[in-house]
Short mmCIF file of C-alpha atoms in Angstrom, two decimals:
data_model
loop_
_atom_site.label_atom_id
_atom_site.label_comp_id
_atom_site.label_asym_id
_atom_site.label_seq_id
_atom_site.Cartn_x
_atom_site.Cartn_y
_atom_site.Cartn_z
CA UNK A 1 0.00 0.00 0.00
CA UNK A 2 1.03 3.62 -0.58
CA UNK A 3 0.51 6.27 2.11
CA UNK A 4 0.09 9.92 1.11
CA UNK A 5 -0.28 13.05 3.20
CA UNK A 6 -2.06 15.72 1.18
CA UNK A 7 -2.60 19.42 2.00
CA UNK A 8 -6.10 20.23 3.24
CA UNK A 9 -6.86 23.69 4.62
CA UNK A 10 -4.23 24.48 7.25
CA UNK A 11 -3.50 20.79 7.87
CA UNK A 12 -3.27 17.54 5.89
CA UNK A 13 -5.27 14.40 5.11
CA UNK A 14 -3.56 11.00 5.17
CA UNK A 15 -4.64 8.50 2.51
CA UNK A 16 -3.73 4.82 2.09
CA UNK A 17 -3.99 3.61 -1.50
CA UNK A 18 -3.23 0.33 -3.29
CA UNK A 19 0.05 -0.53 -5.02
CA UNK A 20 -1.84 -1.89 -7.99
CA UNK A 21 -2.54 0.66 -10.70
CA UNK A 22 -0.35 3.35 -9.14
CA UNK A 23 1.20 5.58 -11.84
CA UNK A 24 2.92 8.12 -9.61
CA UNK A 25 2.79 11.07 -7.27
CA UNK A 26 3.45 14.30 -9.14
CA UNK A 27 4.79 17.60 -7.80
CA UNK A 28 6.03 20.69 -9.62
CA UNK A 29 9.77 20.48 -10.17
CA UNK A 30 11.83 22.93 -8.15
CA UNK A 31 14.70 24.94 -9.56
CA UNK A 32 18.07 23.77 -8.27
CA UNK A 33 18.95 26.66 -5.99
CA UNK A 34 19.37 27.04 -2.26
CA UNK A 35 18.41 30.71 -2.39
CA UNK A 36 14.95 31.59 -1.13
CA UNK A 37 12.93 34.56 0.06
CA UNK A 38 14.75 37.84 0.64
CA UNK A 39 17.82 36.85 -1.39
CA UNK A 40 15.74 36.11 -4.49
CA UNK A 41 13.65 39.25 -4.06
CA UNK A 42 16.68 41.53 -3.71
CA UNK A 43 18.39 39.87 -6.66
CA UNK A 44 15.29 40.46 -8.81
CA UNK A 45 15.08 44.11 -7.74
CA UNK A 46 18.80 44.62 -8.39
CA UNK A 47 18.49 43.08 -11.87
CA UNK A 48 15.12 44.15 -13.31
CA UNK A 49 14.08 42.86 -16.74
CA UNK A 50 13.40 45.50 -19.38
CA UNK A 51 13.70 48.55 -17.10
CA UNK A 52 16.08 50.40 -14.85
CA UNK A 53 15.93 49.73 -11.11
CA UNK A 54 12.86 50.96 -9.26
CA UNK A 55 14.81 53.58 -7.33
CA UNK A 56 16.09 54.99 -10.63
CA UNK A 57 12.59 55.28 -12.13
CA UNK A 58 10.54 56.90 -9.40
CA UNK A 59 10.89 60.56 -8.37
CA UNK A 60 10.28 62.39 -5.07
CA UNK A 61 6.85 64.00 -4.91
CA UNK A 62 5.12 61.43 -7.13
CA UNK A 63 1.95 59.77 -5.87
CA UNK A 64 2.87 56.09 -5.83
CA UNK A 65 0.35 53.26 -5.73
CA UNK A 66 1.35 49.67 -5.02
CA UNK A 67 -1.27 47.11 -6.09
CA UNK A 68 -1.14 43.72 -4.38
CA UNK A 69 -3.32 40.66 -3.84
CA UNK A 70 -5.99 39.85 -1.27
CA UNK A 71 -5.84 36.85 1.06
CA UNK A 72 -7.44 34.46 -1.45
CA UNK A 73 -4.11 34.52 -3.29
CA UNK A 74 -0.84 33.06 -1.97
CA UNK A 75 1.09 36.23 -2.85
CA UNK A 76 3.31 36.98 0.21
CA UNK A 77 2.61 40.72 0.23
CA UNK A 78 3.93 41.09 3.77
CA UNK A 79 7.30 39.75 2.57
CA UNK A 80 7.48 41.74 -0.67
CA UNK A 81 6.28 45.16 0.50
CA UNK A 82 9.16 46.07 2.85
CA UNK A 83 11.63 45.60 -0.02
CA UNK A 84 9.59 47.89 -2.26
CA UNK A 85 9.08 50.52 0.43
CA UNK A 86 12.80 50.58 1.25
CA UNK A 87 13.65 51.22 -2.40
CA UNK A 88 11.02 53.97 -2.68
CA UNK A 89 12.28 55.66 0.48
CA UNK A 90 15.88 55.48 -0.77
CA UNK A 91 14.74 57.30 -3.93
CA UNK A 92 13.28 60.11 -1.81
CA UNK A 93 9.64 59.00 -1.88
CA UNK A 94 8.32 59.30 1.65
CA UNK A 95 5.61 57.03 3.08
CA UNK A 96 2.99 59.79 2.96
CA UNK A 97 3.10 59.66 -0.86
CA UNK A 98 2.57 55.90 -1.00
CA UNK A 99 -0.77 54.04 -1.08
CA UNK A 100 -1.21 50.26 -1.09
CA UNK A 101 -4.32 49.04 -2.91
CA UNK A 102 -5.63 45.53 -2.32
CA UNK A 103 -6.75 44.05 -5.64
CA UNK A 104 -10.07 42.41 -4.83
CA UNK A 105 -11.49 41.84 -8.29
CA UNK A 106 -15.03 40.87 -7.30
CA UNK A 107 -14.05 39.34 -3.96
CA UNK A 108 -15.38 40.73 -0.69
CA UNK A 109 -13.66 43.63 1.05
CA UNK A 110 -11.06 42.70 3.65
CA UNK A 111 -11.41 43.68 7.31
CA UNK A 112 -8.84 45.80 9.13
CA UNK A 113 -7.45 42.66 10.74
CA UNK A 114 -7.17 40.96 7.33
CA UNK A 115 -5.49 44.01 5.82
CA UNK A 116 -2.93 43.99 8.62
CA UNK A 117 -2.31 40.30 8.05
CA UNK A 118 -1.96 40.76 4.29
CA UNK A 119 0.55 43.61 4.31
CA UNK A 120 2.06 43.18 7.78
CA UNK A 121 1.27 45.29 10.84
CA UNK A 122 4.32 47.51 10.51
CA UNK A 123 3.58 48.34 6.88
CA UNK A 124 -0.10 48.91 7.70
CA UNK A 125 0.92 51.50 10.29
CA UNK A 126 3.38 53.19 7.92
CA UNK A 127 1.33 53.79 4.77
CA UNK A 128 -2.29 54.09 3.67
CA UNK A 129 -3.89 50.75 2.73
CA UNK A 130 -7.14 50.65 0.73
CA UNK A 131 -9.54 47.98 -0.44
CA UNK A 132 -10.27 48.27 -4.16
CA UNK A 133 -13.82 49.58 -4.77
CA UNK A 134 -15.54 48.37 -7.98
CA UNK A 135 -17.95 51.34 -7.79
CA UNK A 136 -15.25 54.05 -7.73
CA UNK A 137 -13.62 53.71 -11.13
CA UNK A 138 -12.40 55.85 -14.04
CA UNK A 139 -12.99 54.96 -17.71
CA UNK A 140 -9.60 54.85 -19.44
CA UNK A 141 -10.34 53.29 -22.83
CA UNK A 142 -11.95 50.50 -24.85
CA UNK A 143 -10.03 47.48 -26.14
CA UNK A 144 -10.22 46.12 -29.65
CA UNK A 145 -12.33 43.27 -28.27
CA UNK A 146 -14.85 45.73 -26.88
CA UNK A 147 -13.93 45.72 -23.18
CA UNK A 148 -14.76 49.05 -21.54
CA UNK A 149 -11.79 49.50 -19.22
CA UNK A 150 -12.69 51.12 -15.88
CA UNK A 151 -9.99 51.24 -13.21
CA UNK A 152 -10.15 52.08 -9.48
CA UNK A 153 -9.72 55.85 -9.24
CA UNK A 154 -6.68 55.98 -6.88
CA UNK A 155 -4.83 53.60 -9.21
CA UNK A 156 -5.81 55.40 -12.41
CA UNK A 157 -4.87 58.80 -10.97
CA UNK A 158 -1.51 57.75 -9.48
CA UNK A 159 1.73 59.12 -10.91
CA UNK A 160 3.58 55.81 -10.55
CA UNK A 161 2.10 52.30 -10.42
CA UNK A 162 3.81 49.22 -8.98
CA UNK A 163 2.17 45.80 -9.14
CA UNK A 164 2.99 42.78 -6.97
CA UNK A 165 1.74 39.27 -7.57
CA UNK A 166 2.41 35.56 -7.59
CA UNK A 167 2.58 33.65 -10.85
CA UNK A 168 0.80 30.32 -11.19
CA UNK A 169 -1.21 28.56 -13.87
CA UNK A 170 -4.54 30.20 -14.66
CA UNK A 171 -7.20 28.16 -16.37
CA UNK A 172 -8.23 30.78 -18.93
CA UNK A 173 -5.70 33.65 -18.70
CA UNK A 174 -2.69 31.35 -19.10
CA UNK A 175 -0.93 32.51 -15.93
CA UNK A 176 -1.74 34.74 -12.99
CA UNK A 177 0.43 37.75 -12.18
CA UNK A 178 1.63 40.61 -14.33
CA UNK A 179 -1.16 42.83 -15.63
CA UNK A 180 -3.85 40.81 -13.84
CA UNK A 181 -3.13 42.93 -10.76
CA UNK A 182 -4.88 45.78 -12.59
CA UNK A 183 -7.39 43.87 -14.72
CA UNK A 184 -9.31 42.20 -13.15
CA UNK A 185 -7.61 43.16 -9.87
CA UNK A 186 -8.73 46.79 -9.56
CA UNK A 187 -11.27 47.03 -12.38
CA UNK A 188 -15.02 47.58 -12.37
CA UNK A 189 -17.51 44.71 -12.45
CA UNK A 190 -18.43 45.59 -16.03
CA UNK A 191 -14.80 45.49 -17.15
CA UNK A 192 -14.17 42.16 -15.45
CA UNK A 193 -17.31 40.64 -16.93
CA UNK A 194 -16.50 41.79 -20.46
CA UNK A 195 -12.90 40.61 -20.26
CA UNK A 196 -13.71 37.23 -18.74
CA UNK A 197 -16.34 36.54 -21.41
CA UNK A 198 -13.46 35.72 -23.75
CA UNK A 199 -12.71 32.59 -21.69
CA UNK A 200 -15.05 30.68 -24.01
CA UNK A 201 -12.81 31.37 -27.03
CA UNK A 202 -10.07 29.14 -28.42
CA UNK A 203 -6.68 29.68 -26.79
CA UNK A 204 -8.06 30.70 -23.39
CA UNK A 205 -6.40 27.96 -21.37
CA UNK A 206 -3.71 27.28 -18.78
CA UNK A 207 -0.08 27.94 -19.77
CA UNK A 208 -1.23 29.49 -23.05
CA UNK A 209 -0.25 33.14 -23.19
CA UNK A 210 1.03 34.59 -26.46
CA UNK A 211 -2.25 34.37 -28.39
CA UNK A 212 -4.59 33.89 -25.44
CA UNK A 213 -7.65 36.13 -26.06
CA UNK A 214 -8.19 36.87 -22.36
CA UNK A 215 -4.55 37.72 -21.68
CA UNK A 216 -4.31 39.86 -24.83
CA UNK A 217 -7.44 41.78 -23.81
CA UNK A 218 -6.06 42.24 -20.28
CA UNK A 219 -2.76 43.63 -21.50
CA UNK A 220 -4.35 45.93 -24.06
CA UNK A 221 -6.70 47.24 -21.38
CA UNK A 222 -3.92 47.81 -18.86
CA UNK A 223 -1.83 49.64 -21.47
CA UNK A 224 -4.32 52.52 -21.22
CA UNK A 225 -3.03 53.32 -17.72
CA UNK A 226 0.28 51.47 -17.71
CA UNK A 227 2.33 49.80 -15.02
CA UNK A 228 5.70 51.34 -14.18
CA UNK A 229 7.22 48.36 -12.36
CA UNK A 230 6.32 44.86 -11.21
CA UNK A 231 7.65 42.41 -8.66
CA UNK A 232 6.27 38.91 -9.28
CA UNK A 233 7.15 35.71 -7.46
CA UNK A 234 6.53 31.99 -7.42
CA UNK A 235 5.87 30.44 -4.01
CA UNK A 236 6.01 26.85 -2.82
CA UNK A 237 3.45 24.96 -0.77
CA UNK A 238 4.77 26.63 2.39
CA UNK A 239 4.27 30.09 0.83
CA UNK A 240 8.04 30.63 0.60
CA UNK A 241 9.37 32.62 -2.35
CA UNK A 242 11.30 30.24 -4.64
CA UNK A 243 11.59 32.44 -7.74
CA UNK A 244 11.22 36.15 -8.45
CA UNK A 245 11.43 38.68 -11.26
CA UNK A 246 11.08 42.45 -11.36
CA UNK A 247 10.90 45.14 -13.99
CA UNK A 248 8.78 45.60 -17.11
CA UNK A 249 5.17 44.48 -16.63
CA UNK A 250 5.10 42.31 -19.74
CA UNK A 251 8.72 41.25 -20.28
CA UNK A 252 9.40 40.26 -16.66
CA UNK A 253 6.07 38.45 -16.40
CA UNK A 254 6.81 36.47 -19.58
CA UNK A 255 10.16 35.32 -18.19
CA UNK A 256 8.65 34.05 -14.94
CA UNK A 257 5.70 32.44 -16.74
CA UNK A 258 8.06 30.51 -19.01
CA UNK A 259 10.08 29.35 -16.01
CA UNK A 260 6.92 28.21 -14.24
CA UNK A 261 5.74 26.30 -17.30
CA UNK A 262 9.02 24.35 -17.33
CA UNK A 263 8.85 23.49 -13.62
CA UNK A 264 5.09 23.11 -13.17
CA UNK A 265 4.28 20.99 -16.21
CA UNK A 266 4.70 17.29 -15.42
CA UNK A 267 4.53 14.29 -17.76
CA UNK A 268 2.21 11.40 -16.88
CA UNK A 269 2.92 8.09 -18.60
CA UNK A 270 -0.67 7.25 -19.53
CA UNK A 271 -4.24 8.47 -19.17
CA UNK A 272 -5.77 7.84 -15.74
CA UNK A 273 -8.94 6.23 -14.48
CA UNK A 274 -8.65 8.17 -11.21
CA UNK A 275 -6.84 11.41 -10.34
CA UNK A 276 -6.53 12.19 -6.64
CA UNK A 277 -5.97 15.92 -6.35
CA UNK A 278 -5.40 18.32 -3.48
CA UNK A 279 -5.98 21.96 -4.34
CA UNK A 280 -2.86 22.62 -2.26
CA UNK A 281 -4.30 23.66 1.10
CA UNK A 282 -4.98 27.20 2.31
CA UNK A 283 -5.58 29.65 0.63
CA UNK A 284 -5.99 27.61 -2.56
CA UNK A 285 -8.91 25.70 -0.99
CA UNK A 286 -10.40 28.59 0.97
CA UNK A 287 -13.55 28.09 -1.13
CA UNK A 288 -14.68 26.12 -4.16
CA UNK A 289 -14.33 29.23 -6.34
CA UNK A 290 -10.55 29.06 -5.78
CA UNK A 291 -10.23 25.27 -5.63
CA UNK A 292 -11.77 25.01 -9.11
CA UNK A 293 -8.37 25.88 -10.60
CA UNK A 294 -6.96 22.53 -9.47
CA UNK A 295 -9.85 20.75 -11.18
CA UNK A 296 -9.10 22.43 -14.47
CA UNK A 297 -5.33 21.89 -14.23
CA UNK A 298 -5.52 18.15 -13.60
CA UNK A 299 -8.53 17.12 -15.68
CA UNK A 300 -6.58 16.71 -18.90
CA UNK A 301 -4.91 13.46 -17.82
CA UNK A 302 -8.18 11.64 -17.11
CA UNK A 303 -9.72 9.14 -19.51
CA UNK A 304 -13.28 9.86 -20.69
CA UNK A 305 -15.40 8.61 -17.81
CA UNK A 306 -12.46 8.99 -15.43
CA UNK A 307 -12.97 10.09 -11.85
CA UNK A 308 -11.37 13.04 -10.08
CA UNK A 309 -11.26 13.13 -6.29
CA UNK A 310 -10.61 16.70 -5.13
CA UNK A 311 -9.52 17.45 -1.57
CA UNK A 312 -10.54 21.01 -0.68
CA UNK A 313 -11.63 22.10 2.79
CA UNK A 314 -13.57 25.18 1.57
CA UNK A 315 -14.25 26.89 4.94
CA UNK A 316 -15.84 29.78 3.01
CA UNK A 317 -17.87 27.31 0.94
CA UNK A 318 -18.63 28.77 -2.51
CA UNK A 319 -16.81 32.11 -2.36
CA UNK A 320 -19.44 33.79 -4.58
CA UNK A 321 -23.21 34.04 -4.29
CA UNK A 322 -23.71 33.84 -8.05
CA UNK A 323 -21.46 30.77 -8.21
CA UNK A 324 -23.53 29.20 -5.41
CA UNK A 325 -26.76 29.76 -7.32
CA UNK A 326 -25.39 28.16 -10.47
CA UNK A 327 -23.82 25.20 -8.66
CA UNK A 328 -27.00 24.47 -6.69
CA UNK A 329 -29.41 25.14 -9.59
CA UNK A 330 -30.21 21.45 -10.10
CA UNK A 331 -29.45 21.77 -13.81
CA UNK A 332 -27.34 19.37 -15.84
CA UNK A 333 -23.70 20.33 -16.61
CA UNK A 334 -24.49 20.72 -20.32
CA UNK A 335 -27.24 23.21 -19.46
CA UNK A 336 -24.83 25.38 -17.44
CA UNK A 337 -22.36 25.50 -20.33
CA UNK A 338 -25.12 26.52 -22.74
CA UNK A 339 -26.46 29.10 -20.28
CA UNK A 340 -23.03 30.75 -20.11
CA UNK A 341 -22.66 30.77 -23.90
CA UNK A 342 -26.01 32.55 -24.20
CA UNK A 343 -25.38 35.02 -21.37
CA UNK A 344 -21.96 35.40 -19.76
CA UNK A 345 -22.29 35.81 -15.99
CA UNK A 346 -19.37 36.19 -13.57
CA UNK A 347 -19.61 33.43 -11.00
CA UNK A 348 -21.53 31.37 -13.51
CA UNK A 349 -18.31 31.12 -15.50
CA UNK A 350 -16.74 29.02 -12.72
CA UNK A 351 -19.71 26.66 -12.67
CA UNK A 352 -19.53 26.31 -16.44
CA UNK A 353 -15.79 25.57 -16.25
CA UNK A 354 -16.44 22.75 -13.79
CA UNK A 355 -19.28 21.51 -16.00
CA UNK A 356 -16.98 21.38 -19.05
CA UNK A 357 -14.62 19.10 -17.10
CA UNK A 358 -17.51 16.89 -16.00
CA UNK A 359 -18.75 16.57 -19.59
CA UNK A 360 -15.31 15.42 -20.75
CA UNK A 361 -14.69 13.02 -17.84
CA UNK A 362 -17.40 12.28 -15.26
CA UNK A 363 -18.79 13.55 -11.98
CA UNK A 364 -16.20 14.94 -9.56
CA UNK A 365 -15.91 13.65 -5.99
CA UNK A 366 -15.24 16.54 -3.59
CA UNK A 367 -13.81 15.77 -0.14
CA UNK A 368 -14.62 18.80 1.98
CA UNK A 369 -15.78 20.00 5.40
CA UNK A 370 -18.83 18.33 6.90
CA UNK A 371 -21.15 21.32 6.52
CA UNK A 372 -20.27 21.91 2.87
CA UNK A 373 -20.50 18.19 2.13
CA UNK A 374 -24.26 18.45 2.63
CA UNK A 375 -24.66 20.57 -0.51
CA UNK A 376 -26.15 19.15 -3.72
CA UNK A 377 -23.90 20.45 -6.49
CA UNK A 378 -24.09 20.23 -10.27
CA UNK A 379 -21.54 17.68 -11.48
CA UNK A 380 -20.04 17.15 -8.01
CA UNK A 381 -20.73 14.56 -5.32
CA UNK A 382 -19.56 15.70 -1.89
CA UNK A 383 -17.95 13.62 0.87
CA UNK A 384 -16.72 14.56 4.32
CA UNK A 385 -14.88 11.24 4.66
CA UNK A 386 -11.99 10.79 2.20
CA UNK A 387 -12.03 7.00 2.66
CA UNK A 388 -15.61 6.86 1.39
CA UNK A 389 -14.66 8.88 -1.69
CA UNK A 390 -11.69 6.62 -2.42
CA UNK A 391 -13.74 3.45 -1.99
CA UNK A 392 -16.52 4.79 -4.21
CA UNK A 393 -14.08 5.71 -6.99
CA UNK A 394 -12.31 2.35 -6.99
CA UNK A 395 -15.63 0.52 -6.77
CA UNK A 396 -16.68 2.30 -9.98
CA UNK A 397 -13.42 2.03 -11.89
CA UNK A 398 -12.32 -1.40 -10.63
CA UNK A 399 -9.38 -2.78 -8.68
CA UNK A 400 -7.12 -2.42 -11.74
CA UNK A 401 -7.81 1.30 -12.07
CA UNK A 402 -4.83 3.41 -13.09
CA UNK A 403 -4.44 6.30 -10.68
CA UNK A 404 -2.06 9.11 -9.77
CA UNK A 405 -1.80 11.63 -6.95
CA UNK A 406 -1.34 15.39 -7.32
CA UNK A 407 -0.72 17.00 -3.90
CA UNK A 408 -0.44 20.54 -5.29
CA UNK A 409 -3.11 20.55 -7.97
CA UNK A 410 -3.39 24.32 -8.36
CA UNK A 411 0.37 24.55 -9.01
CA UNK A 412 0.77 21.48 -11.23
CA UNK A 413 -0.14 21.07 -14.88
CA UNK A 414 0.01 17.36 -15.73
CA UNK A 415 0.01 16.27 -19.35
CA UNK A 416 0.05 12.84 -21.00
CA UNK A 417 3.61 12.05 -22.03
#
């Protein structure tokens, strides 16, 4: 028997699985370096890609905005921000000219306690920290694809914009990070909806970036306001920085995305009957809205009719009221996909993405907290006991079922060799 310990919320779940049919346990590959954290961050800031150093670009008296992620993202803002603030101060920009904006997209506003946790208490006391407000935006232009670009006023009106972020696979924008800090990060609901509607087009998929319609629309939209400097990182399962780039908002992001594709893409010998996937623990499984990314990443290695078992604690359950309504609608997966094609709805797009996976494979087994396990979801059967989910999957697929384990599903992109 094989024993696995998989991330689940802030802890782990231990699973015992048979030797027979085992294809492998797959993690992202790590770059061969002993440098982590502050060393990598400082090296990136000392050697920016496509620009001069931050302290050589910014000028005293400029209103500087730093855009960073909320707590649903594993971006270590509290680690990155002191490095940025030190460089700004050394260039003569005092703290009173600096504002940190939390890029919420359409997520809920963060409390004072959450803001302090996100940026660090010392930073919170030093500079102004704001939640992005989707209702306080400025129209800055219209993309060639018809997206009306409306950006949070303090960001649009800043003299100098810095964006922080973590880069990981994104199921329809190719990768997170880069310009996504602005769009959808600090955009209006209308802008986000119009941009995300392109997810149904060809090329809108994980690790696909150069002719990805969503990414191209994002970057055209952001070009109307511009980003003066980025610091983007890759983090491991312990939220430690293991890679970093800084500099130009497109060139630096491309470099880190290409590195991540090389390390995060893993080859699986053959198609699977069963994929056992952890979203990767907190915050990747804070709700089903976030955990969905692991579903999309790992679905491509399943046979038609294959079974995915997803481990995601989901203490915040759905993460979106619209998503909840779609997932509990009682409709068939094919109906949700058709509904989205007829009328694109944010929140509904996540339900349709799950439904597309279900239509290609089969119903997903979700191992989650006991309260959430009582929900009746489109295309998903919920379990609070992982053993029951495992037994049900092997009962369906047989004792000879080929299976593999993906402990960090949101950070791994498996492909058939």
